[in-house]
Every structure is written in C-alpha cells, then in structure tokens.
Short mmCIF file of C-alpha atoms in Angstrom, two decimals:
data_model
loop_
_atom_site.label_atom_id
_atom_site.label_comp_id
_atom_site.label_asym_id
_atom_site.label_seq_id
_atom_site.Cartn_x
_atom_site.Cartn_y
_atom_site.Cartn_z
CA MET F 1 -8.24 10.18 -27.92
CA THR F 2 -8.23 6.36 -28.12
CA PHE F 3 -4.92 6.46 -28.07
CA LEU F 4 -4.30 8.05 -24.78
CA ILE F 5 -7.32 5.60 -23.57
CA ASN F 6 -4.84 2.73 -24.41
CA ILE F 7 -2.13 4.33 -22.51
CA PHE F 8 -4.21 4.88 -19.49
CA LEU F 9 -5.45 1.49 -19.35
CA TRP F 10 -1.97 -0.22 -20.26
CA LEU F 11 -0.97 1.63 -17.19
CA LEU F 12 -3.61 0.69 -14.96
CA SER F 13 -3.10 -2.39 -15.80
CA GLY F 14 0.82 -2.46 -15.12
CA LEU F 15 0.24 -1.16 -11.70
CA LEU F 16 -2.90 -4.20 -10.36
CA LYS F 17 -0.32 -6.51 -11.86
CA TYR F 18 2.22 -5.25 -9.69
CA GLN F 19 0.57 -4.79 -6.87
CA SER F 20 -0.66 -7.88 -6.83
CA SER F 21 2.80 -9.40 -7.42
CA THR F 22 4.01 -7.31 -4.59
CA GLU F 23 0.84 -8.50 -1.94
CA GLN F 24 1.79 -11.95 -2.71
CA ASN F 25 5.28 -12.25 -0.73
CA HIS F 26 4.90 -16.70 -0.77
CA PRO F 27 5.59 -18.06 -4.24
CA SER F 28 3.10 -18.76 -6.11
CA SER F 29 2.19 -20.84 -9.11
CA PRO F 30 2.81 -17.99 -11.90
CA THR F 31 -0.44 -17.25 -13.62
#
C-alpha cells in the first residue's frame, strides 16, 4: 500500500508544480 501512496503523492506534487508554473506566465525567480 505504501508504494501506491508514494506514487499518488508523487503525481499530486507533479500536478501542483505544473499548475503553479502554468498560472505564472510572467517570468519569476525559480524556487
């Protein structure tokens, strides 16, 4: 079960990073 949870969290974090990058169209300093 922990393996599936790790994949879920990994995909979730990836989606959050993707959405945050798409919302910020103006160039900003990379975090």
